[in-house]
Structure formats: C-alpha cells, structure tokens
Amino acid sequence: MTTEPAPPAGSGAATDLAALARVVARQRAELDRMQDLAATSAVLERATGVVMARLGCSADAAQEELRRRASSAGHTLLEECWIALGGVTAPDRSAPGSPGAAALPRPQPVPVEESDALGHLARALARVGSPQDLARCLLDRLAADTGTDAVMIYVRLPVGGLELVGHAGIDDTLADRWSRVPPLAGVPPLDALDAGRPCWLEDPATDRARHPRTADDAAEWHSRAWLPVAAGEPAEAVLGVLRRTAGPFPPHVRERLLAVARLCAGPLRGVGPLREAEPAPGAAADAVQSVFDRMPVAAVLLTPLRSPAGEVEDFRITAATAGTRDTAGRHGRDLIGLRFLECWPDTTDEPLWRGCLDALSGAEPFESEPFARQQTVAGVSELSTYSARAARLGDALVVSWVRHDPSDRQEQRLADLQRLGDLGWAHWNLVTGEATWSAQAFAVLGRDPARGALPLARLPRLALPDDGPALTRAVDELTRHGRACDVPFRLAAPGGVRHLRAVAEAVTDGRGVPVEVHGFVQDVTAQRSTELALVATERAVLTQRGALRAERTLAARLQDALLPLPKEPVRLAGLRVDVVYLPAQSGLNVGGDWFSAIELPDGDALFVVGDVAGHGMDAVAAMALLRFTAKGMVITGSTLTGALSRLNALLLHSRDPHGTATMVLARYRPADRRLVWAQAGHPPPLLVRDGTARYLDRPGGMLLGASDTPRYTEAECVLRPGDRLLLYTDGLVERPSESIDRGLDRLAAAAAGPAPLRRLLGPLLDPEGRDDVCVLDIQVPEDA
C-alpha cells in the first residue's frame, strides 16, 4: 500500500492556498477563452452577413470567402472579419511588438448596427424554404426600419416578361392580377431588370412619364422601389418594396434595401420559371407548322409547361396558324415560343382552360359553348363570338377556334340602324331596271313588299300632288346628270300625312353616264311636327310679346293717371317730403300700394300710405277707390278715424267687394308742428330724432274690410326741427323667410344714419322684388 509523503511541517496552509490559486487561474483562463470565442463568433456572424450582402451568396459561401481572404493575406480569420466590418485594419506583423492573432486587441467601438441587422437578416434568410417565405421574412424585417408595407418578388420568364413567385402585404386578388408582367416597355420592374439598376418610384407624376405602363392598381403605394437581384449574370429576379408613405427613400434606407437585395441572391438562386416539358423534335414542329400555315382556321399547337410537382401551369405555343390572333394583336408565327396565358391571360377564368387540362389528361377532346372575346384587328378592338376545341396530339395539345360568321350580326345591326333611324335603303340599276329595297324602305314608303320595289321613275307618284313636281325634277337630275339629291316630300298614309326625306346619289360609268342609284328614304314626320310646333310656339311668343308691350304701355299710362310720382322732393306745410314707389318685379308696374301727400285748404298737410291685399287689376281698382275717397273725405272735413270707418264700410258693402287693405292717415298742423295720425292694421311710422330711430306707439285700429264694427283711435306726436318721419308699406320690412320684427329692426338701424332715402332703401329691398314698396320720407327743416 502506497502512501503519499507527508507535507513538510508548517507548510500545510501555504500549500492549500497555492492549489486554490492554480484552480482560480485555470478557471479565469477558461472564462477568458470562452469570452474570446463568443466575441469571435459574434464578429464572424456580422462579417458573414456583410459579405453575403455584398456578394449575394449564402452564409457558408460567405464564411469560405472570409477564410480564403485571410489565408491569402496572411491574416487570422478574426482579423479578416474586422477588416470586412471596417472596424480595424490588419496589424503589421513585422513591426516590433506587433501582437499576434491571439493578442489582437479588441477594437474601439464602431457603428455596427447595420452589420448586425444584415447579419441577423442573413441568418433568417438562410432558413427560408420558398420565395413566398422569403417575401414574408423580408416584410417582417423591413417594416419597422424602412417603412415597407408590401414586398413582391418576380423572376424573368424565358420568353420575356416576369412571373410573381413571392409576395407579402398584398391580398391574393391583387397578387393574382399582378401574377404576370408582359414583356412591354415602360413597366417599372421589367425596366429595372433590363437596365440592371434600381428603379425608385417616388413622384407619381414623374414616374408615370418615365414608366407609362405603371399599374393603376398601384395607386395606393405612394412610393416603390424595384431592385434587381443578381443571382447570376444577368439578373433574373427583381425585388419590389412598396410603401404607402409618400416621398423619396432616405439615403440610409436606399443603402439598406440595396444590401437586402444582394442578400436575396442566395435564397433565390435556382428559382426560375416553370419546367418545360421535353420539346418536340425540330423536324416534327416544322412539319406541324407547315401544315398550320395552310389551314384557314385559328389554331395553335401547345406544349405543356409543368411545375416541379408535375402540374400543368401553362403551355408553350409550338405552332400557330396565320389566322390566330392574341389579345395584343400578335398573330401567326409571331406567337411561336410565347406562353398561352401570356397571349390570352383571361382564359383561366373561362371553361376553355379547364377543358384544355382535361383534354391533355384524357382521350376525349373538349368542345366549348360559343363565347365572346375581344380581338384587335388592324388596330381596332372588336368583340367577336367563337367556339373552341381542344384535342390531344401525343404529349401536346391542339386548340382551335371557329369564329362565327359575322354576316348575320352585321345584317341585324343594319336592320336595327334602319329601324332606330326610321329609314330604309334602296338601290336601282338603271341599265337592267332592277330595283332592290330593304324591308324598312317598304315600311317607310307604306308599300306592300309583295308588290315589289318601284322603279325610280315611278317614285314621285307616291308623293302628294303638291310635292310630286319637285321630286320628279330631283329624280330627273339624278338619272340624267348624276346630281345627288336630298329632297323632302309628303305622302298620304292611313294615319294621316307623313313627311319623308329622299337622299340618293348616282354611280356613273367611264363616260360619266349614271348606271346605278343608291340612297335611302327616311320618315321625318316627328321631326317635321316638332318644327311646326316650334313655329307655332314662336308665333305665340311674338303675339304674347306684343300683348305684354301693350300692357306695359297701359301700365305706364295708368301709373301717371293714378299715382303720379314727383321727380324731386316737394315742400308741403313747411316740410320736405320725398316719395319712392317701387312696384313688384312681375306683373303690371302699378300694384296695390299707394300714397298721398297733399296740402289741405286750411294749410295743414295730409299724408296717406296704404296697401291693398293682392296684385293685378283688382288690387289697382281697390287702390284707386281708397286713395281718392280718403283724400276727398279729409278735404271735406271728415276726421281721420271717421274716414277710416267709412272706407271700411265702402270695402264691405260695395257691389264689387275689394278684399282688405291697410292704411295710415296723418295730418300735420304747421302752427305747432303737431302730427295727428290713425291707422288700420298698418306698420307704425318710424321717427328719427337726434340720430336715434324709434317706432311711434300705434293707436287702435284693425285692417279695412275685416269687420262690420271696427274701432279706430288717434295718436299725436309733436315734431321738432331736424326730425325725420318715415311712412311705408310692409313690402319694405316683410320677407317670407323671416319675421316682420327683424325687418323693422333692420329699417330702424338703416334710418338712424344720414343717408338719403333712395340710398337708404338699397340694402333694405327684397332682392326678388316679390311685393310693392311705397315710402314717404317727411323731414322737418332745422330752421322750422
């Protein structure tokens, strides 16, 4: 049995401390090594992402490239990683004291956020399994930092154009609509791929000018970028970044997106168009095409294009007849090599597509029902009707179309045109005497088709006697001298006289002799009836205009007789009186409003303003009756209230009742400037004194013609020098859309100013002039 030697006396504690120190040193060294490994791993991952972004390669290829560079330059892998990141330069190992790889000092802090982001993205892209997964991954990583709202990935097709292989941020309907891009100039993603440089779409107006075929569906994406992905030479894929944010891409976002496009080269390597079935031997394809060149129908020979899973995704056109045209107007041999869905993209929504797949997988051919298709011929797009047939030929498919004879449709269109225009065509052969009419011509001329068409010389016999000579002369000029004619005539019909129009021209031989005549006859009865109605209406308008002119003349005379207006302010009993009368805009120039301003025999002044309900001659008659009767009563000594009572009885008990009326009677005595007034349902006078306007308190009195027992009272007011008193009718203050109180307030506010009467009234009048306006402006001179 072996025993350990005993430690020297007195050295036990020291030995334990030394052993513990060695253990701690070993653990610290291991910890430092693990930290160095972790730092080295992080640097390696960031450098790998940068190389992937720059070279467009996979993560393994990027690390292999770093090792190759380090070996070639004599650097360690860590040194080369820092060089790739741009943080430090390689140390000079020849310099004295130069540290080795293990002693490489940790670099000073540098901005590595970008390299970190690219490294994380590179590791994420290394795990994607399909272009669709790639698009989703890109959108998740780019949305926050670059404002990306949608991602689209296209690959180039062998025959031109692009195919959408991945998308995120757009719905399936929009993705299906954008699934294929035709090989046309002006399409941004295709332009970017062809030019090999990014296409930044940041201003809609400028972008549409540079790329006229920008999709209308992209209106919601206010800024877009199309970035070529160089997975090979030349680039075969393009990355689309779509944003709803308007404005340009910031420089740092552009750099980020360009780097991301380079990173996509690895995941997209090997992703290409659909796998094509084995092509037919050249001699067989040429033989089929030679047969197709002689076929008068529209037909194509299709070779299926299959996906990696073996499903038929499209067909390649191997041969095509000369009569075959696609939706873009290409035809015949120009279609060879193109894809079936590229030439007829809407076919996937039709039974024909399902029929082609069934015919290729089975033995029975497919025959479709007639269907409509838009076709471009000589630059003109027209809708035609076809029937299609698909039959298998070995591993290929023959699809043919039969266009239905358009003659029936054209004939129907011509018949519809004649029916809608109420006309019919006619043709006469002057050499053989043969005449041919359309069915509508027989209907227009009222002739039984069983009796046949009339010779041209006998056509005037159908016209009324008054119109026959003119039609005969026109036919004679047409057949003898070849002069075209356009002549109206009438004929008798069971429903009455009908108005027709004959238009014809001649076809001459080499000597200029007419040999044929063709033209049409048209029923213009409705048009002629309209013309006659317009003539009758014009005559009625002229008659009415004359009546209105006479009525205006009568109204002017009636105005002068019943309501003479002074041209200037007048002086009455020491007062200055101005009068304004404005009739309503419609009807006679004299209405139911009136005024009187006269000086009485005793030197007093009488002022009257009244308004008869209604308009027209009845209102004018009532106005004249009240105006002259009121003046006569006051002149003969009647009091104001007595005059109102008698006028009320006059309206009620006259043989011809005249409705109702309102009135203000005012008598001014200049000796003491006293104004006595009474009213019958009329707005109160407005007194303006010292720049303040107020309405006088109304005495009792109801409107005239409303009651057998009215009661009228008087009120008094002493005027002062400088006072202004306005008597007016309700047309000045009443408007249908507001209460009369508002109109009274508006008048008081306007009258408080120094404006003369006519200028004062301007803003107060109803713009539509629906009622008469009468105003008496009574002013007491300052020196009175």
mmCIF file of C-alpha atoms in Angstrom, residues 258-443:
data_model
loop_
_atom_site.group_PDB
_atom_site.id
_atom_site.type_symbol
_atom_site.label_atom_id
_atom_site.label_comp_id
_atom_site.label_asym_id
_atom_site.label_seq_id
_atom_site.Cartn_x
_atom_site.Cartn_y
_atom_site.Cartn_z
ATOM 1 C CA LEU A 258 -29.721 47.542 -51.881
ATOM 2 C CA ALA A 259 -27.914 45.366 -49.357
ATOM 3 C CA VAL A 260 -31.082 43.351 -48.750
ATOM 4 C CA ALA A 261 -31.465 42.801 -52.498
ATOM 5 C CA ARG A 262 -27.929 41.391 -52.581
ATOM 6 C CA LEU A 263 -28.774 39.110 -49.654
ATOM 7 C CA CYS A 264 -31.757 37.735 -51.594
ATOM 8 C CA ALA A 265 -29.495 36.386 -54.310
ATOM 9 C CA GLY A 266 -28.672 33.309 -52.255
ATOM 10 C CA PRO A 267 -32.258 32.223 -51.410
ATOM 11 C CA LEU A 268 -33.378 32.973 -54.981
ATOM 12 C CA ARG A 269 -30.554 31.054 -56.618
ATOM 13 C CA GLY A 270 -32.094 28.253 -58.650
ATOM 14 C CA VAL A 271 -35.578 29.748 -58.543
ATOM 15 C CA GLY A 272 -36.682 30.173 -62.142
ATOM 16 C CA PRO A 273 -39.601 29.770 -64.474
ATOM 17 C CA LEU A 274 -41.652 26.647 -64.778
ATOM 18 C CA ARG A 275 -40.063 23.494 -66.065
ATOM 19 C CA GLU A 276 -40.940 22.910 -69.685
ATOM 20 C CA ALA A 277 -41.821 19.524 -70.994
ATOM 21 C CA GLU A 278 -39.481 17.937 -73.450
ATOM 22 C CA PRO A 279 -39.694 19.998 -76.626
ATOM 23 C CA ALA A 280 -40.956 18.431 -79.753
ATOM 24 C CA PRO A 281 -38.286 17.494 -82.253
ATOM 25 C CA GLY A 282 -37.458 20.320 -84.613
ATOM 26 C CA ALA A 283 -38.464 18.407 -87.737
ATOM 27 C CA ALA A 284 -41.859 17.482 -86.238
ATOM 28 C CA ALA A 285 -42.518 21.078 -85.133
ATOM 29 C CA ASP A 286 -41.590 22.351 -88.583
ATOM 30 C CA ALA A 287 -43.893 19.806 -90.191
ATOM 31 C CA VAL A 288 -46.780 20.838 -87.952
ATOM 32 C CA GLN A 289 -46.118 24.500 -88.668
ATOM 33 C CA SER A 290 -46.039 23.891 -92.420
ATOM 34 C CA VAL A 291 -49.455 22.250 -92.138
ATOM 35 C CA PHE A 292 -50.727 25.085 -89.925
ATOM 36 C CA ASP A 293 -49.563 27.647 -92.499
ATOM 37 C CA ARG A 294 -52.113 26.228 -94.952
ATOM 38 C CA MET A 295 -55.019 25.981 -92.544
ATOM 39 C CA PRO A 296 -57.716 28.717 -92.856
ATOM 40 C CA VAL A 297 -58.794 28.401 -89.217
ATOM 41 C CA ALA A 298 -57.325 29.753 -85.990
ATOM 42 C CA ALA A 299 -55.339 27.015 -84.216
ATOM 43 C CA VAL A 300 -52.238 26.541 -82.058
ATOM 44 C CA LEU A 301 -50.115 23.555 -81.035
ATOM 45 C CA LEU A 302 -49.389 23.730 -77.304
ATOM 46 C CA THR A 303 -46.613 22.062 -75.311
ATOM 47 C CA PRO A 304 -47.387 21.815 -71.586
ATOM 48 C CA LEU A 305 -45.214 23.607 -69.036
ATOM 49 C CA ARG A 306 -45.140 21.790 -65.723
ATOM 50 C CA SER A 307 -44.194 22.857 -62.224
ATOM 51 C CA PRO A 308 -41.653 20.870 -60.193
ATOM 52 C CA ALA A 309 -44.627 18.942 -58.791
ATOM 53 C CA GLY A 310 -45.648 17.902 -62.307
ATOM 54 C CA GLU A 311 -48.767 20.071 -62.543
ATOM 55 C CA VAL A 312 -49.506 21.876 -65.806
ATOM 56 C CA GLU A 313 -49.120 25.576 -65.090
ATOM 57 C CA ASP A 314 -49.112 26.883 -68.665
ATOM 58 C CA PHE A 315 -48.482 25.917 -72.292
ATOM 59 C CA ARG A 316 -45.824 26.928 -74.794
ATOM 60 C CA ILE A 317 -47.063 27.753 -78.314
ATOM 61 C CA THR A 318 -45.106 25.463 -80.670
ATOM 62 C CA ALA A 319 -47.026 26.204 -83.871
ATOM 63 C CA ALA A 320 -49.763 28.650 -84.871
ATOM 64 C CA THR A 321 -51.886 29.263 -87.938
ATOM 65 C CA ALA A 322 -51.868 32.602 -89.742
ATOM 66 C CA GLY A 323 -55.436 33.310 -88.666
ATOM 67 C CA THR A 324 -54.676 33.063 -84.939
ATOM 68 C CA ARG A 325 -54.552 36.377 -83.058
ATOM 69 C CA ASP A 326 -53.987 37.011 -79.371
ATOM 70 C CA THR A 327 -55.395 39.815 -77.217
ATOM 71 C CA ALA A 328 -52.414 42.079 -78.046
ATOM 72 C CA GLY A 329 -52.931 41.733 -81.817
ATOM 73 C CA ARG A 330 -49.995 39.372 -82.485
ATOM 74 C CA HIS A 331 -50.751 36.621 -84.967
ATOM 75 C CA GLY A 332 -49.375 33.622 -86.841
ATOM 76 C CA ARG A 333 -45.714 32.752 -86.407
ATOM 77 C CA ASP A 334 -45.248 35.750 -84.068
ATOM 78 C CA LEU A 335 -46.944 33.655 -81.374
ATOM 79 C CA ILE A 336 -44.455 30.763 -81.535
ATOM 80 C CA GLY A 337 -42.445 30.480 -78.321
ATOM 81 C CA LEU A 338 -44.868 32.573 -76.270
ATOM 82 C CA ARG A 339 -46.926 31.248 -73.404
ATOM 83 C CA PHE A 340 -50.600 30.505 -73.824
ATOM 84 C CA LEU A 341 -51.652 32.539 -70.760
ATOM 85 C CA GLU A 342 -49.386 35.371 -71.836
ATOM 86 C CA CYS A 343 -51.308 35.629 -75.110
ATOM 87 C CA TRP A 344 -54.781 35.019 -73.619
ATOM 88 C CA PRO A 345 -54.480 35.900 -69.899
ATOM 89 C CA ASP A 346 -58.243 35.814 -69.246
ATOM 90 C CA THR A 347 -58.539 32.176 -70.313
ATOM 91 C CA THR A 348 -58.030 30.901 -66.765
ATOM 92 C CA ASP A 349 -61.475 32.283 -65.904
ATOM 93 C CA GLU A 350 -63.129 30.505 -68.852
ATOM 94 C CA PRO A 351 -64.184 26.862 -69.356
ATOM 95 C CA LEU A 352 -61.558 26.606 -72.112
ATOM 96 C CA TRP A 353 -58.693 26.348 -69.608
ATOM 97 C CA ARG A 354 -60.297 23.504 -67.692
ATOM 98 C CA GLY A 355 -61.162 21.866 -70.998
ATOM 99 C CA CYS A 356 -57.516 22.033 -72.140
ATOM 100 C CA LEU A 357 -56.336 20.343 -68.950
ATOM 101 C CA ASP A 358 -58.996 17.645 -69.242
ATOM 102 C CA ALA A 359 -58.226 17.030 -72.921
ATOM 103 C CA LEU A 360 -54.498 16.720 -72.166
ATOM 104 C CA SER A 361 -55.072 14.214 -69.367
ATOM 105 C CA GLY A 362 -57.761 12.195 -71.168
ATOM 106 C CA ALA A 363 -58.591 10.906 -74.602
ATOM 107 C CA GLU A 364 -61.781 12.854 -75.232
ATOM 108 C CA PRO A 365 -61.451 16.255 -76.931
ATOM 109 C CA PHE A 366 -63.076 19.314 -75.438
ATOM 110 C CA GLU A 367 -65.602 21.434 -77.353
ATOM 111 C CA SER A 368 -66.790 24.690 -75.808
ATOM 112 C CA GLU A 369 -70.007 26.600 -75.988
ATOM 113 C CA PRO A 370 -69.923 29.865 -78.009
ATOM 114 C CA PHE A 371 -68.214 32.657 -76.056
ATOM 115 C CA ALA A 372 -67.299 36.314 -76.666
ATOM 116 C CA ARG A 373 -63.728 37.563 -76.883
ATOM 117 C CA GLN A 374 -62.196 40.974 -77.506
ATOM 118 C CA GLN A 375 -59.922 40.962 -80.545
ATOM 119 C CA THR A 376 -57.674 43.628 -82.068
ATOM 120 C CA VAL A 377 -57.693 43.754 -85.873
ATOM 121 C CA ALA A 378 -55.813 46.482 -87.754
ATOM 122 C CA GLY A 379 -55.514 48.445 -84.540
ATOM 123 C CA VAL A 380 -59.250 48.325 -83.872
ATOM 124 C CA SER A 381 -60.627 46.333 -80.933
ATOM 125 C CA GLU A 382 -63.863 44.447 -81.580
ATOM 126 C CA LEU A 383 -65.895 41.833 -79.710
ATOM 127 C CA SER A 384 -66.305 38.556 -81.600
ATOM 128 C CA THR A 385 -68.042 35.262 -80.870
ATOM 129 C CA TYR A 386 -66.075 31.977 -81.022
ATOM 130 C CA SER A 387 -66.332 28.277 -80.327
ATOM 131 C CA ALA A 388 -63.162 26.451 -79.231
ATOM 132 C CA ARG A 389 -61.977 22.846 -79.485
ATOM 133 C CA ALA A 390 -59.027 21.224 -77.679
ATOM 134 C CA ALA A 391 -57.705 17.765 -78.690
ATOM 135 C CA ARG A 392 -54.652 15.832 -77.571
ATOM 136 C CA LEU A 393 -51.866 15.177 -80.083
ATOM 137 C CA GLY A 394 -49.284 12.932 -78.448
ATOM 138 C CA ASP A 395 -47.918 14.846 -75.463
ATOM 139 C CA ALA A 396 -49.099 18.139 -76.943
ATOM 140 C CA LEU A 397 -52.459 19.780 -77.406
ATOM 141 C CA VAL A 398 -54.137 21.281 -80.470
ATOM 142 C CA VAL A 399 -56.530 24.133 -79.704
ATOM 143 C CA SER A 400 -58.609 25.633 -82.494
ATOM 144 C CA TRP A 401 -61.176 28.424 -82.627
ATOM 145 C CA VAL A 402 -64.047 28.887 -85.024
ATOM 146 C CA ARG A 403 -65.301 32.431 -85.412
ATOM 147 C CA HIS A 404 -68.981 32.607 -86.073
ATOM 148 C CA ASP A 405 -69.916 34.164 -89.412
ATOM 149 C CA PRO A 406 -70.397 37.892 -88.710
ATOM 150 C CA SER A 407 -72.654 38.450 -91.723
ATOM 151 C CA ASP A 408 -75.781 37.646 -89.712
ATOM 152 C CA ARG A 409 -74.749 40.045 -86.978
ATOM 153 C CA GLN A 410 -73.899 42.774 -89.488
ATOM 154 C CA GLU A 411 -77.246 42.336 -91.186
ATOM 155 C CA GLN A 412 -79.018 42.553 -87.858
ATOM 156 C CA ARG A 413 -77.067 45.689 -86.951
ATOM 157 C CA LEU A 414 -78.041 47.270 -90.273
ATOM 158 C CA ALA A 415 -81.678 46.365 -89.686
ATOM 159 C CA ASP A 416 -81.517 47.845 -86.173
ATOM 160 C CA LEU A 417 -79.915 51.010 -87.541
ATOM 161 C CA GLN A 418 -82.667 51.422 -90.127
ATOM 162 C CA ARG A 419 -85.363 50.778 -87.553
ATOM 163 C CA LEU A 420 -83.918 53.211 -84.995
ATOM 164 C CA GLY A 421 -83.383 55.893 -87.642
ATOM 165 C CA ASP A 422 -86.786 55.188 -89.233
ATOM 166 C CA LEU A 423 -85.157 54.898 -92.649
ATOM 167 C CA GLY A 424 -84.645 52.250 -95.336
ATOM 168 C CA TRP A 425 -82.099 51.836 -98.129
ATOM 169 C CA ALA A 426 -82.914 51.434 -101.784
ATOM 170 C CA HIS A 427 -80.914 50.522 -104.910
ATOM 171 C CA TRP A 428 -81.828 50.929 -108.579
ATOM 172 C CA ASN A 429 -79.913 49.512 -111.564
ATOM 173 C CA LEU A 430 -80.597 51.966 -114.406
ATOM 174 C CA VAL A 431 -79.285 49.560 -117.048
ATOM 175 C CA THR A 432 -81.321 46.466 -116.153
ATOM 176 C CA GLY A 433 -84.183 48.317 -114.479
ATOM 177 C CA GLU A 434 -83.836 46.133 -111.369
ATOM 178 C CA ALA A 435 -84.840 47.745 -108.065
ATOM 179 C CA THR A 436 -83.970 46.472 -104.578
ATOM 180 C CA TRP A 437 -85.372 47.841 -101.343
ATOM 181 C CA SER A 438 -84.751 46.898 -97.747
ATOM 182 C CA ALA A 439 -87.679 45.759 -95.638
ATOM 183 C CA GLN A 440 -87.597 49.046 -93.740
ATOM 184 C CA ALA A 441 -87.845 51.007 -97.037
ATOM 185 C CA PHE A 442 -91.167 49.277 -97.784
ATOM 186 C CA ALA A 443 -92.363 50.218 -94.276
#
